Amino acid sequence: MSKNFTDVSVDPSVKVIEEWINFPEGEEYYTRTWKAVSDKPIATVVFIHGFGEHIKRYNHVFDKFGKNNIEVFAYDQRSFGETAVKYNNHGSSGGWKVIEADITHALTSQRREGIPQFLMGHSMGGGFTLRYACEGDERHNLAGYISCSPWIRLSHYTMPILQGVGVSFLPIVTKLFPHNITDGTMIVSNMNPEYISRDPAQVEKYKKDALISSKVSILTLGNLKDSENSILKNNYKKMSFPMYIAHGSDDKVTEINASKRFLAKIKSANLMFREWEGRYHELHNDYGNTEVIQSYIQWIFEQ
């Protein structure tokens, strides 16, 4: 695919469809689809959002995808956003097997014959994207992966009490105790909202967003640590697909060096890494975000 990016602001010409859709565990998830401007998109994307947030925060990102004829499907994951409000289960992910099944369901239900499909994620969703590329059931059927500021390992600035030995033992704890206990035991994240962006307006929006939640279960944290082990120590050997990883050099939420360690291990011939100088965690909400969004779209065009 070869095409130039067209910059737009939030554009009324891009149709956004909101639906509640049944997922494998029987719950309905809140979803949004940003439609491509033509009946036949050049690509489709399934997007996985980050920890504590929701997909309504991405309208200014995916309207640009739609304007450039790329269709995007995203959902508020189990225990996040509108889905969490409906079921009153903030922070309870259900574990990696549930997360993996949800991603597989989203991919297979949204696939369109003859149109390349991509998986994309930010932060926690970026880490899930990398893990899915290593071990997901549908990993061989995708045209590529985009992982933005992936949560492979947290920065030492974020949740310092949970770093080191405590976090290292969480995967063991989640295996020793029943899921209904570990997924029902909550910790409150102490992440500084000022770490998400250098733009004070974006920080204020984040602070005032009623759908943002700081709760996380022991099971969810254990699975995130387990994902780090899976990605860096074991299953990286299975990753051989086109991939673009983007990370801000000044990210204080997730560790850019963990992204670099992952990249140093994998042998994909089609691999792009971009370190965005001076940028914070939410590249799409930091100064110069148009350039970042453009790079995602352009990479899809080039696959």
XYZ file of C-alpha atoms in Angstrom:
303
model
C 0.000 0.000 0.000
C 1.359 3.373 -0.919
C -0.407 6.557 0.015
C 0.280 9.876 1.678
C -1.275 10.753 5.013
C -3.977 13.441 5.043
C -4.172 15.404 8.273
C -7.610 16.198 9.663
C -8.988 17.288 12.995
C -11.987 15.499 14.518
C -13.906 15.109 11.284
C -17.692 14.664 10.924
C -17.145 12.833 7.622
C -15.828 9.828 9.590
C -18.758 7.779 10.851
C -18.422 6.401 14.378
C -20.595 3.447 15.383
C -21.177 2.715 19.076
C -22.380 -0.776 20.013
C -22.585 -3.148 22.951
C -21.261 -6.497 21.721
C -21.183 -9.908 23.400
C -17.693 -11.247 24.123
C -16.629 -14.856 24.933
C -17.229 -14.707 28.713
C -20.859 -13.698 28.117
C -20.522 -10.031 29.033
C -21.356 -7.188 26.692
C -18.491 -4.786 26.004
C -18.815 -1.192 24.924
C -17.327 -0.804 21.428
C -16.654 1.874 18.863
C -15.923 1.525 15.164
C -14.394 4.400 13.254
C -15.477 3.689 9.696
C -13.261 4.248 6.675
C -14.410 6.932 4.258
C -14.967 4.351 1.501
C -16.906 1.084 1.508
C -13.676 -0.866 1.041
C -10.960 0.205 3.510
C -7.324 -0.419 2.658
C -6.859 -1.973 6.118
C -8.674 -2.689 9.370
C -7.314 -2.293 12.896
C -8.349 -3.793 16.233
C -7.191 -1.491 19.034
C -6.520 -2.367 22.700
C -6.533 0.586 25.119
C -4.314 1.154 28.147
C -4.691 0.620 31.894
C -7.460 2.525 33.657
C -8.696 4.295 30.529
C -11.249 3.848 27.745
C -11.746 4.134 23.989
C -13.629 7.444 23.982
C -10.238 9.090 24.516
C -9.154 8.110 20.979
C -11.612 9.927 18.742
C -8.980 12.453 17.638
C -6.670 9.566 16.715
C -8.940 7.225 14.829
C -10.917 9.799 12.913
C -7.592 10.375 11.128
C -7.354 6.640 10.409
C -10.889 6.683 9.004
C -10.152 9.746 6.893
C -7.231 7.819 5.415
C -9.473 4.836 4.623
C -8.443 2.646 7.569
C -11.263 1.200 9.693
C -10.676 0.872 13.446
C -12.578 -1.283 15.934
C -11.952 -0.800 19.659
C -13.622 -1.935 22.861
C -13.600 -0.982 26.528
C -11.983 -4.067 27.994
C -13.490 -6.082 30.795
C -13.296 -3.926 33.955
C -12.494 -0.675 32.140
C -14.450 2.315 30.835
C -18.138 1.952 30.029
C -17.880 -1.840 30.333
C -16.727 -1.516 33.949
C -19.498 0.966 34.727
C -22.112 -1.448 33.391
C -20.873 -4.379 35.489
C -19.316 -2.451 38.401
C -16.072 -4.427 38.174
C -13.296 -1.836 37.860
C -9.811 -3.344 37.664
C -10.802 -7.039 37.426
C -9.391 -8.299 34.140
C -10.206 -12.001 34.445
C -6.630 -12.999 33.605
C -4.603 -13.450 30.428
C -6.707 -16.290 29.025
C -9.789 -14.047 29.123
C -7.857 -11.125 27.640
C -6.407 -13.321 24.884
C -9.842 -14.775 24.065
C -11.295 -11.266 23.865
C -8.591 -10.144 21.437
C -9.095 -13.250 19.309
C -12.850 -12.683 19.272
C -12.407 -9.050 18.240
C -10.022 -10.023 15.440
C -12.112 -12.834 14.003
C -15.414 -10.966 14.257
C -14.030 -7.858 12.567
C -11.982 -9.551 9.833
C -12.939 -8.701 6.262
C -11.918 -10.993 3.440
C -9.120 -9.638 1.290
C -8.393 -6.661 3.584
C -5.195 -6.628 5.723
C -5.866 -6.618 9.459
C -3.614 -5.123 12.154
C -3.537 -5.301 15.950
C -2.626 -2.101 17.791
C -2.393 -1.251 21.476
C -1.290 1.475 23.874
C 0.509 0.988 27.218
C -1.125 -2.051 28.873
C -2.780 -2.705 25.515
C 0.618 -2.312 23.859
C 2.012 -5.024 26.116
C -0.962 -7.248 25.322
C -0.314 -6.595 21.628
C 3.285 -7.802 21.957
C 2.248 -10.884 23.925
C -0.460 -11.695 21.400
C 2.098 -11.396 18.596
C 4.160 -14.013 20.448
C 1.444 -16.503 21.406
C -2.057 -15.438 20.287
C -4.228 -17.867 18.332
C -4.673 -15.508 15.378
C -1.145 -14.096 15.295
C -0.317 -15.710 11.937
C -3.361 -14.154 10.267
C -2.448 -10.515 10.854
C -0.642 -8.116 8.537
C 1.243 -6.484 11.411
C 1.308 -5.008 14.907
C 1.628 -1.503 16.348
C 2.627 -1.209 20.011
C 2.602 2.280 21.531
C 4.483 2.914 24.803
C 4.045 -0.771 25.695
C 3.745 -1.890 29.299
C 6.422 -4.557 29.315
C 7.852 -3.182 32.529
C 6.795 -0.153 34.569
C 9.142 2.782 34.951
C 10.679 3.153 38.408
C 8.778 6.449 38.656
C 5.431 4.628 38.639
C 4.046 2.496 41.481
C 7.494 2.142 43.131
C 6.126 0.059 46.014
C 5.118 -2.631 43.526
C 8.516 -2.842 41.861
C 11.140 -5.488 42.509
C 10.496 -8.547 44.643
C 6.803 -7.889 45.305
C 5.873 -7.706 41.657
C 8.138 -10.625 40.785
C 6.116 -12.932 43.033
C 2.691 -11.839 41.765
C 2.505 -14.456 38.956
C 3.122 -17.155 41.592
C 0.470 -15.677 43.902
C -2.102 -15.647 41.091
C -1.428 -19.339 40.439
C -1.603 -20.355 44.113
C -4.864 -18.601 44.955
C -8.244 -18.847 43.178
C -9.015 -16.213 40.561
C -12.075 -15.021 42.445
C -9.741 -13.988 45.287
C -6.851 -12.490 43.298
C -9.185 -10.768 40.835
C -11.258 -9.370 43.689
C -8.329 -7.991 45.689
C -7.675 -4.423 44.587
C -4.731 -2.047 44.710
C -5.026 1.658 43.937
C -2.475 2.906 41.430
C -0.573 6.004 42.499
C 0.486 7.014 38.998
C 1.071 10.738 38.673
C -1.293 12.045 35.943
C 1.364 14.572 34.936
C 3.385 11.676 33.529
C 0.963 11.096 30.647
C 1.704 14.286 28.680
C 3.690 17.516 28.701
C 0.473 19.310 27.727
C -1.263 20.625 30.904
C -4.626 20.650 29.122
C -4.366 16.896 28.487
C -3.391 16.270 32.104
C -6.434 18.202 33.332
C -8.742 16.289 30.975
C -7.331 13.039 32.340
C -7.854 14.135 35.964
C -11.472 15.138 35.312
C -12.414 12.067 33.260
C -15.019 10.125 35.259
C -14.332 6.935 33.279
C -10.665 6.835 34.314
C -10.087 4.341 37.147
C -7.008 3.808 39.316
C -8.097 0.400 40.651
C -6.243 -2.746 39.607
C -6.606 -6.310 40.884
C -3.770 -8.542 42.074
C -4.649 -10.896 39.200
C -4.329 -8.121 36.612
C -0.940 -7.024 37.981
C 0.214 -10.626 38.128
C -0.744 -11.146 34.510
C 1.091 -7.988 33.471
C 4.232 -9.238 35.217
C 3.697 -12.648 33.633
C 3.457 -10.918 30.253
C 6.852 -9.319 30.880
C 8.313 -12.763 31.548
C 6.588 -14.211 28.489
C 7.702 -11.412 26.180
C 11.306 -11.000 27.359
C 12.271 -14.493 28.523
C 10.305 -17.074 26.574
C 7.915 -16.435 23.727
C 9.781 -13.616 21.969
C 11.308 -16.378 19.824
C 7.898 -16.887 18.188
C 7.625 -13.236 17.065
C 8.384 -12.939 13.357
C 5.741 -10.527 12.075
C 5.827 -6.896 10.878
C 5.875 -4.628 13.899
C 6.147 -0.941 14.782
C 6.980 -0.019 18.378
C 6.824 3.644 19.409
C 8.021 4.969 22.766
C 8.704 8.412 24.217
C 12.255 8.945 25.452
C 10.942 10.642 28.621
C 8.171 8.152 29.400
C 7.854 7.873 33.192
C 5.040 5.316 33.133
C 6.443 2.419 31.107
C 10.103 1.645 30.642
C 11.523 2.404 27.199
C 14.543 0.181 27.898
C 12.217 -2.818 28.190
C 10.988 -2.074 24.659
C 14.609 -1.923 23.512
C 15.417 -5.244 25.197
C 12.488 -6.887 23.436
C 13.553 -5.435 20.095
C 17.106 -6.685 20.575
C 15.816 -10.233 20.995
C 13.416 -10.637 18.079
C 14.444 -11.409 14.511
C 11.602 -10.023 12.433
C 12.906 -8.657 9.139
C 10.161 -6.025 9.132
C 10.650 -4.170 12.378
C 10.388 -0.457 13.088
C 11.253 1.213 16.375
C 10.892 4.934 16.895
C 12.041 6.701 20.013
C 10.165 9.987 20.165
C 12.585 12.458 21.707
C 11.316 14.272 24.802
C 7.827 12.767 24.583
C 5.859 11.405 27.529
C 3.702 8.295 27.865
C 0.657 9.168 25.764
C 2.323 10.031 22.476
C -1.075 10.654 20.888
C -1.877 13.258 23.571
C 1.514 14.948 23.814
C 2.800 17.957 21.911
C 3.397 17.026 18.265
C 0.832 14.225 18.364
C -0.178 14.724 14.716
C 3.280 13.581 13.611
C 2.993 10.483 15.792
C -0.454 9.544 14.485
C 0.781 10.142 10.940
C 3.631 7.686 11.512
C 1.191 4.918 12.522
C -0.925 5.471 9.429
C 2.062 5.691 7.116
C 3.490 2.450 8.503
C 0.202 0.672 7.767
C 0.259 2.050 4.213
C 3.747 0.631 3.699
C 2.923 -2.949 4.691
